[in-house]
Structure formats: C-alpha cells, structure tokens
C-alpha cells in the first residue's frame, strides 16, 4: 500500500488518502535521480522505503489533529523544515483549533439568540398606550395613504371605510415634478373635524432615483443640528419643504386659530417629517409664533435619522409608530448600511452597548415610540394587537429581527389596519367603564403629566449612561432653543460629579413621586 503521512496545518490536516481531484498540496515530482526537485525520505524512516515515491497530500478537517503525529521523527528524517511545517507547529503551539472552536460556538450562540428573539421582546417592559393618545395614528395613516392617489374624488386604493377626509379641504398636492426631486410627494390638508393642519408625506418610491439620492446623501457625523447629529439628506429635504410651504402653513394657522400643526409621514417620509419638525420648532416665528406644544409629528415605520440626545429631547413633539418586526427602525439609513446590518450584524453584537450609547454620531428612531405587537413567538396567526409606548434610552430597537414579516410589517397598509384594530379594542375597553366627561379630561391631563415625567426620567438616564450633549431641564418643554452653535460644537460629556448626581436623581425618582400638592411621597 502507499505509505500514509499526516502533517498538521493551520486549519487542516494533510494526508494522502484522497482522490486526485481534492489534492491541495503536492510534493514536487521526481525529475531525475539525485535532483533537488526530488525529495526522497531516507531509508532510515521506518514506514517510508527509499524507493517509494513521495505521497500527494490533501486536507482533512482540523479536529483530526488529535491523532498522534511524531514530528520529531518526521523532522529528523526530513532534514529540512518548510514553511508548511512551521505553520503546522505554530498552529498547535498557539492553540488555533481551540480558537476556531470558540469562534464557532460564539457564532452558533448568536444565531440561536437571533432566531429566538422576537419583536415583542423590544418593548416588553414598556407601558400600555391609551386610546386618547393613540387616536390620531390610524387617521394619519389614512392621510398618508391618500397622498398615493392621483384623484381623491375617484380613489383607487382606498382602505375599508375610505380615507375619512374631504377632498375640498386639501390645500394642494406636490408631486415629484413640483419638488424637482428634492422631496417625496406630499399634500397639505386642513382637518376641520379635528382642528388640525396636516402635512402628509408619502413613503419611498422605488422607481424614483431622487429618493435613493436622499437616502444615500449621508455620512456618519456629517450633519450637526442643535447639539446632535442628523441624517444629512433627510434634513436637506425637510428644509426644502419648509422653505416652500412655511408661508402657506402660517396663513392656514392664522385663519384657523387654535389649530394644531401636524406632520405625518411613512418610511422615507417619516424621516423627512421628523426633520421637518425639528426645523419648525426652531423657526416658530416663521409660522406665526405657534407654541411648541401645538406642533406634533407622527412618523410611521420611522427611519433612524437623529442621534440619541435629539431623539429623547424631542419626544414631546415627535411620535414614532413601529409595527412588530419592522426592519427599518432597526437598521441604519444608507442602503449599504442596511446590507451591512442584515449580513454583518455580528459586528454590532461584539460592540458593548455602553460604547454605542456614547457614540454621538449613531442615529436612532426619533421621539416617543409606539410599538404595535400582534404576534407571539412560535405561534401562528395574528392576535389582538397591543400598543406599548415609552421614551427608551437603551434598547431602542437595536437588533434586526430574523422574521418573515420584517418587510410586510413595514407596509403602511398593515400599520393602518392593525392600528385601527388596536384603537377599536382600546375604545371598547373604555366603554365598559363609561367614564364621565370630566373624568376623561382629567385622564388626559394625567397622561400628559405622565409623559412629561417619563421624558424627564429618560433624560436623566441618558445623562447617567454618558450620552453626549444631553441636558436635563428644570421644567418639561423649557429647552434652550437659542443655544450658541460654537458651544454646541464643543459641548463635552458631563463630568463624573454631574453623572453621579443624575444617577442619584434617577434613583430618588424611582422611589418617590410628587402628589397633587407637590410633596414628595413614596411610590405605591
């Protein structure tokens, strides 16, 4: 039989037992007797006669290195160590097979956790939303859907029950030809039933190169705004829309005093309206001096468009709605980053969460989050939807969900349908109690106060975690909106003493609360 030789390599074992097609390393063929190209084993080697031709070598899996190999006999008989032999010896000395096993186990553990992770786990510690605060969401979804219609008098894709709007109250509708590719299609609508002036922006049009240009116009840390970082392309689109429509919106607000100004968008449009809200808050004098609390935003399936400090600070005016496993709030905006997040997200798994939170350039979903959960892991079908809400700092949709519904949950049609189902269930539960009108108004005031306290707690936690450029105001809604730009560029992280004070304040707020008279009492 042909002699058998085994040599260990970095990740393989070399042996001669194979067919010719799988040979990887080959000994030089014999040219002539005594030639240098001919490498014979001496006659002293016990298992290789001098007349035997040198064997050909192939690869085996690395776990076979446990077989005993007499390297001393091989080296002494061979007389010269090649680079393959050095790699073989060093791989054993450095325990590379052990490192390979640990790496494979880590990859298997990560894949197992990703497969078991459900979208409902992201919000399992959040509180439940009320009907009064969630009521505008399905209505805004229908307004966004109406932007896709060319003729609202004869709609073609109306949801069940219609859009619930009067076509004569539409001020105007701007198409891609009107915006010249600077922004997606949008319309302005005056809702006299709800005392609201609405600017609704459609989602991304896959057939328009201008929408791709808006998405790709960004580089990490490229655009700074109000002490944080924002998506450059979305901010430019929002500034274009604001410059084009600020006079129209100011006239509508002056003719309809007491009306709120609402921005609504989906997907790409959600990022545009989130940036538009920031611009409107900082330019309220151009809108007739409207109060900050009269401006609000509803971002459906939001894009990650602003840094964490801005997402928490503007949670009083920006509301983001996410349906179960939606992929976009969990991935970065540029298409190359989406590809990276889907296939190279193991890199983010190895980065500590504290390091990600302290990165001021990392973008997040904006504002207060509403998570619609209507599926359970390892179960088929849809369950009655539950809406959870919070202003989270850590755990803000950081993991991509490996789900077959990750793309379908991004559709505005499903968000409107499940949002309406959730709202109907909330209203049905409230009808069973049948609260009086005065008590209902008191509940709305309580919800607003709870939201204020929740945002204050989120700001304190952001300071405690070392999030850059976060300040805790003394009163909710009294943010310093005239911050010096030079101070913004040089604003450092808080000192250790300030961070310890913020941690202490957060600990006190968990134990005590203020009653109606303003006294500190233990939480029940």
Coordinates of C-alpha atoms in Angstrom, one line a residue:
X1 CA 0.0 0.0 0.0
X2 CA 1.1 3.6 -0.5
X3 CA 2.5 5.0 2.7
X4 CA 0.4 7.3 4.8
X5 CA 1.8 10.7 6.0
X6 CA 0.0 13.2 8.2
X7 CA 1.1 16.8 8.6
X8 CA -1.0 19.4 10.6
X9 CA -1.7 22.7 9.0
X10 CA -3.3 25.9 10.3
X11 CA -6.9 24.7 9.8
X12 CA -6.5 21.4 8.0
X13 CA -4.6 18.1 8.2
X14 CA -2.7 16.9 5.2
X15 CA -3.0 13.3 4.2
X16 CA -2.6 11.2 1.1
X17 CA -5.8 9.3 1.3
X18 CA -8.0 11.1 -1.3
X19 CA -8.8 11.1 -4.9
X20 CA -6.7 13.2 -7.2
X21 CA -9.2 15.9 -7.7
X22 CA -9.1 17.0 -4.0
X23 CA -5.4 17.4 -3.7
X24 CA -4.3 20.7 -2.3
X25 CA -0.6 20.4 -1.6
X26 CA 1.6 18.4 -3.9
X27 CA 5.1 17.2 -3.4
X28 CA 7.4 18.0 -6.4
X29 CA 7.6 15.3 -9.0
X30 CA 10.9 13.4 -9.4
X31 CA 12.9 14.8 -12.4
X32 CA 16.0 12.7 -12.2
X33 CA 18.0 10.7 -9.7
X34 CA 19.7 13.0 -7.3
X35 CA 17.9 16.0 -8.5
X36 CA 16.9 18.8 -6.0
X37 CA 13.4 18.7 -7.2
X38 CA 13.1 15.1 -6.0
X39 CA 12.5 14.9 -2.2
X40 CA 13.0 11.3 -1.0
X41 CA 12.6 10.1 2.5
X42 CA 15.8 8.3 3.8
X43 CA 15.8 4.6 4.2
X44 CA 16.1 5.1 7.9
X45 CA 12.5 6.3 8.1
X46 CA 10.6 3.2 9.4
X47 CA 7.5 3.4 7.2
X48 CA 8.8 5.0 4.0
X49 CA 11.2 2.9 1.9
X50 CA 13.7 5.0 -0.1
X51 CA 12.3 3.6 -3.4
X52 CA 8.8 4.8 -2.7
X53 CA 7.6 7.9 -4.4
X54 CA 6.6 10.8 -2.2
X55 CA 2.9 10.9 -1.4
X56 CA 0.5 13.5 -2.5
X57 CA -1.2 15.5 0.2
X58 CA -4.8 16.6 0.8
X59 CA -6.8 18.5 3.5
X60 CA -8.8 17.0 6.4
X61 CA -10.9 18.8 9.0
X62 CA -8.9 20.4 11.8
X63 CA -10.5 18.3 14.5
X64 CA -8.4 15.4 13.3
X65 CA -5.2 17.0 14.9
X66 CA -5.9 14.8 18.0
X67 CA -4.2 12.0 16.1
X68 CA -0.7 11.4 17.3
X69 CA 2.0 12.8 15.0
X70 CA 5.6 12.1 15.6
X71 CA 7.0 15.4 14.4
X72 CA 10.5 14.7 15.8
X73 CA 10.9 11.6 13.6
X74 CA 9.5 13.4 10.6
X75 CA 11.8 16.5 11.0
X76 CA 14.9 14.4 11.8
X77 CA 14.3 12.2 8.8
X78 CA 13.4 15.0 6.5
X79 CA 16.3 17.1 7.4
X80 CA 14.8 20.5 6.5
X81 CA 11.6 22.3 7.8
X82 CA 9.5 24.0 5.2
X83 CA 7.1 26.9 5.7
X84 CA 4.2 24.4 5.8
X85 CA 5.8 22.6 8.7
X86 CA 6.4 25.8 10.6
X87 CA 2.7 26.7 10.2
X88 CA 1.8 23.3 11.4
X89 CA 3.9 23.5 14.5
X90 CA 2.9 27.1 15.3
X91 CA -0.8 26.3 14.9
X92 CA -0.6 23.7 17.6
X93 CA 1.6 25.9 19.8
X94 CA -0.9 28.8 19.6
X95 CA -4.0 26.6 20.2
X96 CA -5.6 27.8 17.0
X97 CA -8.0 24.8 16.8
X98 CA -9.3 25.9 20.2
X99 CA -9.8 29.4 19.0
X100 CA -11.7 28.1 16.0
X101 CA -14.0 26.0 18.2
X102 CA -14.7 29.0 20.5
X103 CA -15.5 31.2 17.4
X104 CA -17.9 28.6 16.0
X105 CA -19.6 28.3 19.4
X106 CA -20.0 32.1 19.6
X107 CA -21.5 32.2 16.1
X108 CA -23.9 29.4 16.9
X109 CA -24.9 31.1 20.1
X110 CA -25.5 34.4 18.3
X111 CA -27.6 32.7 15.6
X112 CA -29.6 30.9 18.2
X113 CA -30.4 34.1 20.0
X114 CA -31.3 35.9 16.8
X115 CA -33.7 33.2 15.8
X116 CA -35.4 33.2 19.2
X117 CA -35.5 37.0 19.5
X118 CA -39.0 38.3 18.7
X119 CA -40.0 41.9 18.0
X120 CA -42.3 41.8 21.1
X121 CA -39.2 41.5 23.4
X122 CA -38.1 45.0 22.5
X123 CA -41.0 46.6 24.3
X124 CA -41.9 44.0 26.9
X125 CA -41.1 46.4 29.8
X126 CA -43.0 49.4 28.3
X127 CA -46.3 50.7 29.5
X128 CA -49.6 50.4 27.6
X129 CA -50.8 53.3 25.4
X130 CA -54.2 54.9 26.0
X131 CA -56.9 55.5 23.4
X132 CA -56.7 59.3 23.6
X133 CA -53.0 59.5 22.7
X134 CA -53.2 56.7 20.1
X135 CA -56.3 58.0 18.4
X136 CA -54.6 60.1 15.7
X137 CA -52.4 57.3 14.4
X138 CA -54.9 55.4 12.2
X139 CA -56.2 58.7 10.9
X140 CA -52.7 59.9 10.0
X141 CA -52.1 56.6 8.2
X142 CA -55.1 57.1 6.0
X143 CA -54.0 60.7 5.2
X144 CA -50.6 59.3 4.2
X145 CA -52.3 56.7 2.0
X146 CA -54.3 59.5 0.3
X147 CA -51.0 61.0 -1.0
X148 CA -50.6 58.0 -3.3
X149 CA -53.9 58.8 -5.0
X150 CA -53.9 60.9 -8.2
X151 CA -57.6 61.9 -7.9
X152 CA -59.1 61.9 -4.4
X153 CA -62.6 62.3 -5.9
X154 CA -62.2 58.9 -7.5
X155 CA -59.8 56.9 -5.3
X156 CA -58.5 53.6 -6.5
X157 CA -56.7 52.2 -3.4
X158 CA -58.9 53.5 -0.5
X159 CA -58.8 51.3 2.6
X160 CA -62.0 49.8 4.0
X161 CA -64.2 52.8 5.1
X162 CA -62.4 55.2 2.8
X163 CA -59.8 57.8 3.7
X164 CA -62.1 59.7 6.1
X165 CA -61.3 63.1 4.5
X166 CA -63.0 65.8 2.5
X167 CA -61.2 66.3 -0.9
X168 CA -62.3 70.0 -0.9
X169 CA -60.2 70.6 2.3
X170 CA -57.0 69.6 0.5
X171 CA -55.0 72.8 0.1
X172 CA -52.6 71.4 -2.6
X173 CA -50.6 68.3 -3.5
X174 CA -47.0 68.5 -4.7
X175 CA -45.7 65.7 -7.0
X176 CA -42.1 64.9 -7.9
X177 CA -42.4 67.3 -10.8
X178 CA -43.2 70.1 -8.4
X179 CA -40.4 69.2 -6.0
X180 CA -37.9 68.5 -8.7
X181 CA -36.7 65.5 -6.7
X182 CA -35.8 67.5 -3.6
X183 CA -38.5 65.7 -1.6
X184 CA -41.1 63.0 -2.0
X185 CA -44.7 63.7 -2.9
X186 CA -46.8 65.4 -0.2
X187 CA -50.0 67.3 0.4
X188 CA -51.4 69.8 2.9
X189 CA -54.8 69.2 4.4
X190 CA -56.9 71.2 6.8
X191 CA -58.9 68.8 9.0
X192 CA -61.7 71.0 10.4
X193 CA -63.2 68.0 12.3
X194 CA -60.2 67.6 14.5
X195 CA -58.9 71.3 14.3
X196 CA -55.7 70.2 12.6
X197 CA -53.4 71.4 9.8
X198 CA -51.7 68.3 8.4
X199 CA -48.7 68.0 6.0
X200 CA -48.5 64.3 4.9
X201 CA -45.5 62.9 3.1
X202 CA -45.6 59.5 1.2
X203 CA -43.1 56.8 1.6
X204 CA -40.2 55.9 -0.6
X205 CA -40.8 55.4 -4.3
X206 CA -38.6 52.5 -5.5
X207 CA -38.8 53.8 -9.1
X208 CA -37.5 57.3 -8.3
X209 CA -33.8 57.9 -8.3
X210 CA -34.2 61.1 -6.3
X211 CA -35.5 59.1 -3.3
X212 CA -32.4 56.9 -3.4
X213 CA -30.3 60.1 -3.6
X214 CA -31.9 61.4 -0.4
X215 CA -31.2 58.2 1.4
X216 CA -27.6 57.9 0.3
X217 CA -26.8 61.6 1.0
X218 CA -25.3 60.9 4.4
X219 CA -22.1 60.1 6.1
X220 CA -21.7 59.3 9.7
X221 CA -21.3 62.5 11.7
X222 CA -21.7 64.7 8.6
X223 CA -24.5 67.0 9.7
X224 CA -24.8 68.5 13.2
X225 CA -28.0 70.1 14.4
X226 CA -29.0 71.5 17.8
X227 CA -26.2 69.7 19.7
X228 CA -26.7 66.4 18.0
X229 CA -26.3 64.7 14.6
X230 CA -29.0 64.1 12.0
X231 CA -29.3 62.5 8.6
X232 CA -28.0 65.0 6.0
X233 CA -30.2 64.0 3.1
X234 CA -33.4 64.0 5.1
X235 CA -32.6 67.3 6.7
X236 CA -32.0 68.9 3.3
X237 CA -35.3 67.6 2.0
X238 CA -37.1 68.9 5.2
X239 CA -35.5 72.3 4.8
X240 CA -36.7 72.5 1.2
X241 CA -40.3 71.6 2.1
X242 CA -40.3 74.1 5.0
X243 CA -39.0 76.9 2.8
X244 CA -41.6 76.1 0.2
X245 CA -44.6 75.7 2.5
X246 CA -43.9 77.8 5.6
X247 CA -45.9 80.8 4.2
X248 CA -48.9 78.6 3.4
X249 CA -48.8 76.9 6.8
X250 CA -48.6 80.3 8.6
X251 CA -51.6 81.6 6.6
X252 CA -53.6 78.5 7.5
X253 CA -52.8 78.8 11.2
X254 CA -53.7 82.5 11.3
X255 CA -57.0 81.8 9.6
X256 CA -57.7 78.9 11.9
X257 CA -56.6 80.0 15.4
X258 CA -56.2 77.1 17.9
X259 CA -55.5 74.5 15.2
X260 CA -52.5 72.2 15.7
X261 CA -49.8 71.7 13.1
X262 CA -49.2 68.1 12.4
X263 CA -46.5 66.4 10.2
X264 CA -47.1 62.8 9.2
X265 CA -45.0 60.5 7.0
X266 CA -44.2 56.9 6.3
X267 CA -40.8 55.2 5.7
X268 CA -38.7 57.8 3.8
X269 CA -41.4 60.4 4.5
X270 CA -41.2 59.6 8.3
X271 CA -37.6 60.8 8.3
X272 CA -38.5 63.9 6.3
X273 CA -41.3 64.9 8.7
X274 CA -39.1 64.2 11.7
X275 CA -36.5 66.6 10.4
X276 CA -39.3 69.0 9.4
X277 CA -40.5 69.0 13.0
X278 CA -37.0 70.0 14.2
X279 CA -36.8 72.8 11.7
X280 CA -40.3 74.0 12.5
X281 CA -39.6 74.1 16.3
X282 CA -36.5 76.1 15.7
X283 CA -38.3 78.5 13.3
X284 CA -41.6 79.0 15.0
X285 CA -41.5 82.8 14.3
X286 CA -41.8 82.0 10.6
X287 CA -45.0 80.1 11.4
X288 CA -46.7 83.0 13.2
X289 CA -45.2 82.3 16.7
X290 CA -47.0 79.0 17.2
X291 CA -46.5 77.4 20.6
X292 CA -44.2 74.3 20.8
X293 CA -46.9 72.1 22.3
X294 CA -49.1 72.9 19.2
X295 CA -46.6 71.2 16.9
X296 CA -46.5 67.4 16.7
X297 CA -45.2 64.7 14.4
X298 CA -46.3 61.1 13.6
X299 CA -43.6 59.1 11.9
X300 CA -44.9 55.7 10.7
X301 CA -42.2 53.0 10.3
X302 CA -39.6 55.6 11.2
X303 CA -36.2 55.8 9.7
X304 CA -33.2 56.2 12.0
X305 CA -32.5 59.8 11.4
X306 CA -31.2 61.6 14.6
X307 CA -28.8 61.0 17.4
X308 CA -30.0 59.7 20.8
X309 CA -29.9 63.0 22.6
X310 CA -32.2 64.6 20.0
X311 CA -34.5 61.6 19.9
X312 CA -35.1 61.9 23.7
X313 CA -35.2 65.7 23.8
X314 CA -37.9 66.0 21.1
X315 CA -40.0 63.1 22.4
X316 CA -42.7 65.7 23.4
X317 CA -43.4 66.6 19.8
X318 CA -42.3 63.5 17.8
X319 CA -44.2 60.2 17.9
X320 CA -42.9 57.1 16.1
X321 CA -45.1 54.1 15.4
X322 CA -43.5 50.7 14.8
X323 CA -45.4 47.5 13.8
X324 CA -43.9 44.3 15.4
X325 CA -40.8 43.2 13.4
X326 CA -40.4 46.2 11.1
X327 CA -36.8 46.2 9.8
X328 CA -36.3 50.0 9.0
X329 CA -36.3 51.3 12.6
X330 CA -33.7 48.6 13.4
X331 CA -31.3 49.4 10.6
X332 CA -29.2 52.4 9.6
X333 CA -30.4 54.6 6.7
X334 CA -28.0 54.2 3.8
X335 CA -28.6 51.2 1.6
X336 CA -25.0 49.9 2.1
X337 CA -25.6 50.1 5.9
X338 CA -28.8 48.2 5.6
X339 CA -26.9 45.5 3.7
X340 CA -24.3 45.5 6.4
X341 CA -26.8 45.3 9.2
X342 CA -28.6 42.3 7.6
X343 CA -25.5 40.2 6.9
X344 CA -22.7 41.6 9.1
X345 CA -24.7 42.5 12.2
X346 CA -22.4 40.1 14.2
X347 CA -20.0 43.2 14.3
X348 CA -22.6 45.2 16.3
X349 CA -23.1 42.2 18.6
X350 CA -19.5 42.4 19.7
X351 CA -19.7 46.2 20.4
X352 CA -20.6 47.0 24.1
X353 CA -23.9 48.8 24.4
X354 CA -22.3 51.5 26.5
X355 CA -19.9 52.3 23.6
X356 CA -22.9 52.6 21.2
X357 CA -24.8 54.9 23.6
X358 CA -21.8 57.2 24.0
X359 CA -21.3 57.5 20.2
X360 CA -22.8 60.9 19.5
X361 CA -23.0 60.2 15.7
X362 CA -25.0 57.0 15.9
X363 CA -28.6 57.5 14.6
X364 CA -31.8 56.3 16.2
X365 CA -35.5 56.2 15.7
X366 CA -36.9 59.6 16.7
X367 CA -39.1 60.7 19.6
X368 CA -41.6 58.7 21.7
X369 CA -42.1 55.2 20.4
X370 CA -45.3 53.3 20.0
X371 CA -44.9 49.6 19.4
X372 CA -47.8 47.6 18.0
X373 CA -47.4 43.9 19.0
X374 CA -49.8 41.4 17.4
X375 CA -47.8 38.2 17.1
X376 CA -46.3 35.9 19.6
X377 CA -43.1 33.7 19.1
X378 CA -43.6 30.1 18.0
X379 CA -47.3 30.7 17.3
X380 CA -49.2 31.0 14.0
X381 CA -51.7 33.8 13.1
X382 CA -52.3 37.3 14.5
X383 CA -53.5 38.0 18.0
X384 CA -55.4 41.1 19.2
X385 CA -52.9 43.9 18.9
X386 CA -51.4 45.6 22.0
X387 CA -49.8 49.1 21.8
X388 CA -46.9 49.8 24.1
X389 CA -45.3 53.2 24.5
X390 CA -42.1 54.6 26.1
X391 CA -39.2 57.0 25.7
X392 CA -36.4 54.4 25.9
X393 CA -32.8 55.3 26.1
X394 CA -31.1 51.9 25.9
X395 CA -32.8 49.0 24.0
X396 CA -34.2 51.3 21.3
X397 CA -34.8 48.8 18.5
X398 CA -31.2 47.8 18.3
X399 CA -31.5 44.3 16.8
X400 CA -32.7 43.2 13.4
X401 CA -35.5 40.6 13.8
X402 CA -35.0 37.4 11.7
X403 CA -38.7 37.2 10.7
X404 CA -40.6 36.5 7.6
X405 CA -42.7 39.5 8.5
X406 CA -39.9 42.0 8.8
X407 CA -40.7 43.5 5.4
X408 CA -44.5 43.2 5.4
X409 CA -44.7 44.9 8.8
X410 CA -43.1 48.0 7.1
X411 CA -46.2 48.5 4.9
X412 CA -48.4 51.5 5.7
X413 CA -51.5 49.4 4.9
X414 CA -50.7 46.9 7.7
X415 CA -49.8 49.7 10.1
X416 CA -53.2 51.4 9.4
X417 CA -55.1 48.1 9.7
X418 CA -53.5 46.9 12.9
X419 CA -53.5 50.4 14.4
X420 CA -57.3 50.7 13.8
X421 CA -57.9 47.3 15.4
X422 CA -55.9 48.3 18.4
X423 CA -57.7 51.6 18.7
X424 CA -61.1 49.9 18.5
X425 CA -60.1 47.5 21.3
X426 CA -59.0 50.4 23.5
X427 CA -62.3 52.3 22.9
X428 CA -64.3 49.1 23.6
X429 CA -62.5 48.6 26.9
X430 CA -63.1 52.3 27.8
X431 CA -66.8 51.9 27.0
X432 CA -67.2 49.2 29.6
X433 CA -66.1 51.6 32.3
X434 CA -68.0 54.5 30.8
X435 CA -66.1 57.3 32.5
X436 CA -67.8 60.7 32.7
X437 CA -66.6 63.6 30.5
X438 CA -64.9 65.4 33.4
X439 CA -63.1 62.3 34.5
X440 CA -62.0 61.7 30.9
X441 CA -60.5 65.2 30.7
X442 CA -58.7 64.5 33.9
X443 CA -57.3 61.4 32.5
X444 CA -55.9 63.3 29.5
X445 CA -54.2 65.7 31.9
X446 CA -52.8 62.8 33.8
X447 CA -51.5 61.2 30.6
X448 CA -49.7 64.4 29.7
X449 CA -48.2 64.7 33.1
X450 CA -47.0 61.1 33.0
X451 CA -45.4 61.7 29.6
X452 CA -43.6 64.7 31.0
X453 CA -42.3 62.7 33.9
X454 CA -41.3 59.8 31.6
X455 CA -39.3 62.1 29.4
X456 CA -37.6 63.7 32.4
X457 CA -36.6 60.2 33.6
X458 CA -35.3 59.3 30.1
X459 CA -33.2 62.5 30.1
X460 CA -31.8 61.6 33.5
X461 CA -31.0 58.1 32.4
X462 CA -29.3 59.4 29.2
X463 CA -27.1 61.6 31.4
X464 CA -26.3 58.7 33.7
X465 CA -25.3 56.5 30.8
X466 CA -23.0 59.2 29.4
X467 CA -24.9 60.1 26.3
X468 CA -23.3 63.1 24.7
X469 CA -24.9 66.6 24.7
X470 CA -27.8 65.8 27.0
X471 CA -29.0 68.4 29.5
X472 CA -31.8 67.9 32.0
X473 CA -34.2 70.9 32.0
X474 CA -35.8 72.0 35.2
X475 CA -39.3 72.1 33.6
X476 CA -40.6 70.0 30.8
X477 CA -40.7 71.8 27.5
X478 CA -38.3 74.6 28.5
X479 CA -35.4 73.6 26.3
X480 CA -32.9 76.3 25.4
X481 CA -33.6 76.7 21.8
X482 CA -31.2 79.5 21.2
X483 CA -28.0 77.5 22.0
X484 CA -24.8 79.0 20.8
X485 CA -23.6 77.0 17.8
X486 CA -20.0 77.3 18.9
X487 CA -21.0 75.9 22.3
X488 CA -22.7 73.0 20.5
X489 CA -19.6 72.1 18.6
X490 CA -17.5 71.9 21.7
X491 CA -20.0 70.5 24.2
X492 CA -18.3 67.7 26.1
X493 CA -19.6 64.8 28.1
X494 CA -20.8 65.5 31.6
X495 CA -18.3 65.3 34.4
X496 CA -18.2 62.4 36.9
X497 CA -19.9 64.5 39.6
X498 CA -22.7 65.5 37.3
X499 CA -23.2 61.9 36.2
X500 CA -23.3 60.7 39.9
X501 CA -25.9 63.4 40.7
X502 CA -28.0 62.3 37.7
X503 CA -27.8 58.7 38.9
X504 CA -28.9 59.8 42.4
X505 CA -31.8 61.8 41.0
X506 CA -32.9 58.8 38.9
X507 CA -32.8 56.5 42.0
X508 CA -34.8 59.0 44.0
X509 CA -37.4 59.3 41.2
X510 CA -37.9 55.5 41.3
X511 CA -38.7 55.5 45.0
X512 CA -40.6 58.8 45.4
X513 CA -43.1 60.8 43.4
X514 CA -44.9 64.1 43.7
X515 CA -48.5 64.2 44.7
X516 CA -51.1 66.8 43.6
X517 CA -49.8 69.3 46.3
X518 CA -46.2 68.9 45.1
X519 CA -45.0 67.0 48.1
X520 CA -42.6 64.0 47.8
X521 CA -44.4 60.8 48.7
X522 CA -43.3 57.1 48.3
X523 CA -44.4 55.4 45.2
X524 CA -47.3 53.0 45.6

